[in-house]
C-alpha cells in the first residue's frame, strides 16, 4: 500500500466482494439524507436516484487480497456524508486506464449534463448492483468497466481484455477498482470517440465526455483545464513509475 496525498493506492491482485445489508437509518438520519439530497438535486438537476452498490467496508485479505463489502442502495445515500453519526456508505466505482501505443493515457472531461460537469477523470463509473439474488464479483466489475469505456469513449475493447490493475481509496472512503486496457494507437482512440460523439449528438443525446485528451503521465495533467478527480494524479504517477 502506498499513499499519495489523501489517496491510498492498494496493490491487491485478489479482490473478493461480499454483499451486506443496507445500513439502517434512524428517522433523523433519513430525514437529513432526504433534505440534503433534495438540495443537491435543486443545485444539479442532472442527479438521479438510481441503484448503486454502496461500499460499506474494506479489509485486507492476507498480503495480496482485499475484501470489499457492499450493500444495495441508491445515489441519495451519498447525502449521508457529513451527517453526524450517520452510517458509513461510500462510493464504489470502476475505472479503465487506457494507454495509447506511445505511452500516453486517455482521460475525459465530464459533460455539463452529468453529475460532475467539467471534471477530468478516467473512463468509468459507479458500480451498479446485480439483479436481486445474484453475486457481484470481479468479473462483474470488469464487464461494467468495459461497458463504461464503450459508452464514454466508443471503445470496442472486450471485458476479457481488461486486466485488474490497482485499487484506490480516497479521503472520503470511496474505493475505485482500476482495470488496464491493451495499448491502442492514439489516432484510433480519437476516431472511436469522434464516431461516438457523432452518433450520440445525431440522436439528440449529449455524450458523457464532452472532450477527451491523451496525456503523458504524470506531467500532462498540468495541461488540463479545470478540476480532476482526486485519484487521477497519483494513478498517473503510479503508471509512469511502473510501466515497462
PDB file of N, CA and C in Angstrom, residues 92-147:
ATOM      1  N   UNK A  92     -18.402   3.165  -4.622  1.00  0.00           N
ATOM      2  CA  UNK A  92     -17.617   2.084  -5.205  1.00  0.00           C
ATOM      3  C   UNK A  92     -17.708   2.260  -6.716  1.00  0.00           C
ATOM      4  N   UNK A  93     -16.565   2.421  -7.370  1.00  0.00           N
ATOM      5  CA  UNK A  93     -16.587   2.689  -8.801  1.00  0.00           C
ATOM      6  C   UNK A  93     -15.489   1.905  -9.508  1.00  0.00           C
ATOM      7  N   UNK A  94     -15.607   1.816 -10.814  1.00  0.00           N
ATOM      8  CA  UNK A  94     -14.585   1.191 -11.646  1.00  0.00           C
ATOM      9  C   UNK A  94     -14.036   2.247 -12.604  1.00  0.00           C
ATOM     10  N   UNK A  95     -12.777   2.089 -12.988  1.00  0.00           N
ATOM     11  CA  UNK A  95     -12.150   2.966 -13.967  1.00  0.00           C
ATOM     12  C   UNK A  95     -11.265   2.132 -14.872  1.00  0.00           C
ATOM     13  N   UNK A  96     -11.005   2.672 -16.064  1.00  0.00           N
ATOM     14  CA  UNK A  96     -10.149   1.987 -17.025  1.00  0.00           C
ATOM     15  C   UNK A  96      -8.972   2.875 -17.387  1.00  0.00           C
ATOM     16  N   UNK A  97      -7.780   2.345 -17.224  1.00  0.00           N
ATOM     17  CA  UNK A  97      -6.560   3.007 -17.677  1.00  0.00           C
ATOM     18  C   UNK A  97      -6.332   2.562 -19.120  1.00  0.00           C
ATOM     19  N   UNK A  98      -6.532   3.490 -20.059  1.00  0.00           N
ATOM     20  CA  UNK A  98      -6.406   3.182 -21.480  1.00  0.00           C
ATOM     21  C   UNK A  98      -5.171   3.877 -22.054  1.00  0.00           C
ATOM     22  N   UNK A  99      -4.081   3.119 -22.272  1.00  0.00           N
ATOM     23  CA  UNK A  99      -2.889   3.733 -22.866  1.00  0.00           C
ATOM     24  C   UNK A  99      -2.958   3.752 -24.391  1.00  0.00           C
ATOM     25  N   UNK A 100      -2.303   4.740 -24.962  1.00  0.00           N
ATOM     26  CA  UNK A 100      -2.077   4.738 -26.401  1.00  0.00           C
ATOM     27  C   UNK A 100      -0.775   3.981 -26.662  1.00  0.00           C
ATOM     28  N   UNK A 101      -0.484   3.723 -27.923  1.00  0.00           N
ATOM     29  CA  UNK A 101       0.700   2.927 -28.223  1.00  0.00           C
ATOM     30  C   UNK A 101       2.010   3.683 -28.010  1.00  0.00           C
ATOM     31  N   UNK A 102       1.928   4.996 -27.722  1.00  0.00           N
ATOM     32  CA  UNK A 102       3.143   5.753 -27.442  1.00  0.00           C
ATOM     33  C   UNK A 102       3.280   6.099 -25.965  1.00  0.00           C
ATOM     34  N   UNK A 103       2.479   5.452 -25.104  1.00  0.00           N
ATOM     35  CA  UNK A 103       2.637   5.604 -23.664  1.00  0.00           C
ATOM     36  C   UNK A 103       1.792   6.675 -23.022  1.00  0.00           C
ATOM     37  N   UNK A 104       0.986   7.378 -23.786  1.00  0.00           N
ATOM     38  CA  UNK A 104       0.084   8.357 -23.189  1.00  0.00           C
ATOM     39  C   UNK A 104      -1.179   7.652 -22.667  1.00  0.00           C
ATOM     40  N   UNK A 105      -1.926   8.349 -21.806  1.00  0.00           N
ATOM     41  CA  UNK A 105      -3.152   7.780 -21.246  1.00  0.00           C
ATOM     42  C   UNK A 105      -4.338   8.661 -21.598  1.00  0.00           C
ATOM     43  N   UNK A 106      -5.483   8.026 -21.808  1.00  0.00           N
ATOM     44  CA  UNK A 106      -6.693   8.751 -22.173  1.00  0.00           C
ATOM     45  C   UNK A 106      -7.461   9.183 -20.933  1.00  0.00           C
ATOM     46  N   UNK A 107      -7.835  10.450 -20.910  1.00  0.00           N
ATOM     47  CA  UNK A 107      -8.706  10.989 -19.864  1.00  0.00           C
ATOM     48  C   UNK A 107      -9.860  11.709 -20.542  1.00  0.00           C
ATOM     49  N   UNK A 108     -10.964  11.869 -19.820  1.00  0.00           N
ATOM     50  CA  UNK A 108     -12.135  12.522 -20.379  1.00  0.00           C
ATOM     51  C   UNK A 108     -12.674  13.577 -19.441  1.00  0.00           C
ATOM     52  N   UNK A 109     -13.314  14.596 -20.009  1.00  0.00           N
ATOM     53  CA  UNK A 109     -13.926  15.660 -19.215  1.00  0.00           C
ATOM     54  C   UNK A 109     -15.443  15.468 -19.203  1.00  0.00           C
ATOM     55  N   UNK A 110     -16.008  15.450 -18.014  1.00  0.00           N
ATOM     56  CA  UNK A 110     -17.437  15.201 -17.864  1.00  0.00           C
ATOM     57  C   UNK A 110     -18.260  16.353 -18.446  1.00  0.00           C
ATOM     58  N   UNK A 111     -19.329  15.993 -19.152  1.00  0.00           N
ATOM     59  CA  UNK A 111     -20.169  16.973 -19.831  1.00  0.00           C
ATOM     60  C   UNK A 111     -21.050  17.731 -18.838  1.00  0.00           C
ATOM     61  N   UNK A 112     -21.654  18.813 -19.336  1.00  0.00           N
ATOM     62  CA  UNK A 112     -22.467  19.677 -18.477  1.00  0.00           C
ATOM     63  C   UNK A 112     -23.682  18.966 -17.906  1.00  0.00           C
ATOM     64  N   UNK A 113     -24.188  17.950 -18.583  1.00  0.00           N
ATOM     65  CA  UNK A 113     -25.397  17.262 -18.130  1.00  0.00           C
ATOM     66  C   UNK A 113     -25.123  16.158 -17.117  1.00  0.00           C
ATOM     67  N   UNK A 114     -23.865  15.948 -16.748  1.00  0.00           N
ATOM     68  CA  UNK A 114     -23.519  14.879 -15.814  1.00  0.00           C
ATOM     69  C   UNK A 114     -23.507  15.391 -14.375  1.00  0.00           C
ATOM     70  N   UNK A 115     -23.250  14.462 -13.447  1.00  0.00           N
ATOM     71  CA  UNK A 115     -23.236  14.830 -12.032  1.00  0.00           C
ATOM     72  C   UNK A 115     -21.990  15.601 -11.635  1.00  0.00           C
ATOM     73  N   UNK A 116     -20.950  15.608 -12.477  1.00  0.00           N
ATOM     74  CA  UNK A 116     -19.702  16.312 -12.154  1.00  0.00           C
ATOM     75  C   UNK A 116     -19.208  17.082 -13.380  1.00  0.00           C
ATOM     76  N   UNK A 117     -19.938  18.085 -13.831  1.00  0.00           N
ATOM     77  CA  UNK A 117     -19.572  18.796 -15.056  1.00  0.00           C
ATOM     78  C   UNK A 117     -18.189  19.433 -14.984  1.00  0.00           C
ATOM     79  N   UNK A 118     -17.427  19.266 -16.072  1.00  0.00           N
ATOM     80  CA  UNK A 118     -16.116  19.891 -16.171  1.00  0.00           C
ATOM     81  C   UNK A 118     -14.988  19.138 -15.504  1.00  0.00           C
ATOM     82  N   UNK A 119     -15.266  18.009 -14.877  1.00  0.00           N
ATOM     83  CA  UNK A 119     -14.241  17.267 -14.137  1.00  0.00           C
ATOM     84  C   UNK A 119     -13.548  16.256 -15.046  1.00  0.00           C
ATOM     85  N   UNK A 120     -12.221  16.229 -14.984  1.00  0.00           N
ATOM     86  CA  UNK A 120     -11.430  15.260 -15.741  1.00  0.00           C
ATOM     87  C   UNK A 120     -11.274  13.979 -14.937  1.00  0.00           C
ATOM     88  N   UNK A 121     -11.372  12.847 -15.610  1.00  0.00           N
ATOM     89  CA  UNK A 121     -11.240  11.561 -14.940  1.00  0.00           C
ATOM     90  C   UNK A 121     -10.918  10.478 -15.977  1.00  0.00           C
ATOM     91  N   UNK A 122     -10.640   9.292 -15.479  1.00  0.00           N
ATOM     92  CA  UNK A 122     -10.508   8.144 -16.360  1.00  0.00           C
ATOM     93  C   UNK A 122     -11.901   7.660 -16.759  1.00  0.00           C
ATOM     94  N   UNK A 123     -12.035   6.979 -17.884  1.00  0.00           N
ATOM     95  CA  UNK A 123     -13.328   6.370 -18.210  1.00  0.00           C
ATOM     96  C   UNK A 123     -13.765   5.417 -17.087  1.00  0.00           C
ATOM     97  N   UNK A 124     -15.028   5.450 -16.748  1.00  0.00           N
ATOM     98  CA  UNK A 124     -15.523   4.575 -15.684  1.00  0.00           C
ATOM     99  C   UNK A 124     -16.787   5.115 -15.071  1.00  0.00           C
ATOM    100  N   UNK A 125     -17.212   4.517 -13.970  1.00  0.00           N
ATOM    101  CA  UNK A 125     -18.425   4.970 -13.322  1.00  0.00           C
ATOM    102  C   UNK A 125     -18.756   4.176 -12.074  1.00  0.00           C
ATOM    103  N   UNK A 126     -19.785   4.624 -11.402  1.00  0.00           N
ATOM    104  CA  UNK A 126     -20.234   3.988 -10.171  1.00  0.00           C
ATOM    105  C   UNK A 126     -20.754   2.582 -10.458  1.00  0.00           C
ATOM    106  N   UNK A 127     -20.436   1.655  -9.572  1.00  0.00           N
ATOM    107  CA  UNK A 127     -20.850   0.261  -9.748  1.00  0.00           C
ATOM    108  C   UNK A 127     -22.338   0.120  -9.441  1.00  0.00           C
ATOM    109  N   UNK A 128     -23.030  -0.581 -10.315  1.00  0.00           N
ATOM    110  CA  UNK A 128     -24.442  -0.859 -10.107  1.00  0.00           C
ATOM    111  C   UNK A 128     -24.605  -2.275  -9.544  1.00  0.00           C
ATOM    112  N   UNK A 129     -25.593  -2.489  -8.693  1.00  0.00           N
ATOM    113  CA  UNK A 129     -25.783  -3.830  -8.127  1.00  0.00           C
ATOM    114  C   UNK A 129     -26.313  -4.794  -9.176  1.00  0.00           C
ATOM    115  N   UNK A 130     -25.983  -6.073  -9.048  1.00  0.00           N
ATOM    116  CA  UNK A 130     -26.556  -7.075  -9.968  1.00  0.00           C
ATOM    117  C   UNK A 130     -28.020  -7.315  -9.624  1.00  0.00           C
ATOM    118  N   UNK A 131     -28.658  -8.153 -10.406  1.00  0.00           N
ATOM    119  CA  UNK A 131     -30.047  -8.491 -10.121  1.00  0.00           C
ATOM    120  C   UNK A 131     -30.164  -9.103  -8.732  1.00  0.00           C
ATOM    121  N   UNK A 132     -31.319  -8.939  -8.134  1.00  0.00           N
ATOM    122  CA  UNK A 132     -31.549  -9.444  -6.776  1.00  0.00           C
ATOM    123  C   UNK A 132     -31.222 -10.931  -6.708  1.00  0.00           C
ATOM    124  N   UNK A 133     -30.412 -11.293  -5.733  1.00  0.00           N
ATOM    125  CA  UNK A 133     -30.023 -12.683  -5.553  1.00  0.00           C
ATOM    126  C   UNK A 133     -28.742 -13.057  -6.268  1.00  0.00           C
ATOM    127  N   UNK A 134     -28.300 -12.242  -7.219  1.00  0.00           N
ATOM    128  CA  UNK A 134     -27.052 -12.523  -7.944  1.00  0.00           C
ATOM    129  C   UNK A 134     -25.862 -11.948  -7.183  1.00  0.00           C
ATOM    130  N   UNK A 135     -24.707 -12.548  -7.403  1.00  0.00           N
ATOM    131  CA  UNK A 135     -23.499 -12.093  -6.722  1.00  0.00           C
ATOM    132  C   UNK A 135     -22.759 -11.064  -7.562  1.00  0.00           C
ATOM    133  N   UNK A 136     -22.060 -10.169  -6.874  1.00  0.00           N
ATOM    134  CA  UNK A 136     -21.166  -9.226  -7.527  1.00  0.00           C
ATOM    135  C   UNK A 136     -19.743  -9.730  -7.335  1.00  0.00           C
ATOM    136  N   UNK A 137     -18.996  -9.867  -8.430  1.00  0.00           N
ATOM    137  CA  UNK A 137     -17.625 -10.344  -8.347  1.00  0.00           C
ATOM    138  C   UNK A 137     -16.735  -9.513  -9.269  1.00  0.00           C
ATOM    139  N   UNK A 138     -15.451  -9.871  -9.326  1.00  0.00           N
ATOM    140  CA  UNK A 138     -14.503  -9.104 -10.130  1.00  0.00           C
ATOM    141  C   UNK A 138     -14.864  -9.148 -11.607  1.00  0.00           C
ATOM    142  N   UNK A 139     -15.365 -10.291 -12.079  1.00  0.00           N
ATOM    143  CA  UNK A 139     -15.781 -10.369 -13.476  1.00  0.00           C
ATOM    144  C   UNK A 139     -16.927  -9.394 -13.757  1.00  0.00           C
ATOM    145  N   UNK A 140     -17.819  -9.234 -12.784  1.00  0.00           N
ATOM    146  CA  UNK A 140     -18.898  -8.264 -12.931  1.00  0.00           C
ATOM    147  C   UNK A 140     -18.358  -6.843 -12.989  1.00  0.00           C
ATOM    148  N   UNK A 141     -17.371  -6.552 -12.155  1.00  0.00           N
ATOM    149  CA  UNK A 141     -16.738  -5.235 -12.202  1.00  0.00           C
ATOM    150  C   UNK A 141     -16.050  -5.021 -13.547  1.00  0.00           C
ATOM    151  N   UNK A 142     -15.405  -6.078 -14.042  1.00  0.00           N
ATOM    152  CA  UNK A 142     -14.698  -5.975 -15.327  1.00  0.00           C
ATOM    153  C   UNK A 142     -15.682  -5.693 -16.465  1.00  0.00           C
ATOM    154  N   UNK A 143     -16.817  -6.374 -16.465  1.00  0.00           N
ATOM    155  CA  UNK A 143     -17.818  -6.130 -17.503  1.00  0.00           C
ATOM    156  C   UNK A 143     -18.368  -4.709 -17.411  1.00  0.00           C
ATOM    157  N   UNK A 144     -18.571  -4.258 -16.190  1.00  0.00           N
ATOM    158  CA  UNK A 144     -19.074  -2.893 -16.000  1.00  0.00           C
ATOM    159  C   UNK A 144     -18.045  -1.879 -16.503  1.00  0.00           C
ATOM    160  N   UNK A 145     -16.768  -2.126 -16.229  1.00  0.00           N
ATOM    161  CA  UNK A 145     -15.713  -1.224 -16.687  1.00  0.00           C
ATOM    162  C   UNK A 145     -15.668  -1.172 -18.209  1.00  0.00           C
ATOM    163  N   UNK A 146     -15.788  -2.333 -18.873  1.00  0.00           N
ATOM    164  CA  UNK A 146     -15.779  -2.374 -20.332  1.00  0.00           C
ATOM    165  C   UNK A 146     -16.974  -1.620 -20.905  1.00  0.00           C
ATOM    166  N   UNK A 147     -18.133  -1.743 -20.248  1.00  0.00           N
ATOM    167  CA  UNK A 147     -19.323  -1.038 -20.724  1.00  0.00           C
ATOM    168  C   UNK A 147     -19.158   0.473 -20.588  1.00  0.00           C
TER     169      UNK A 147
END
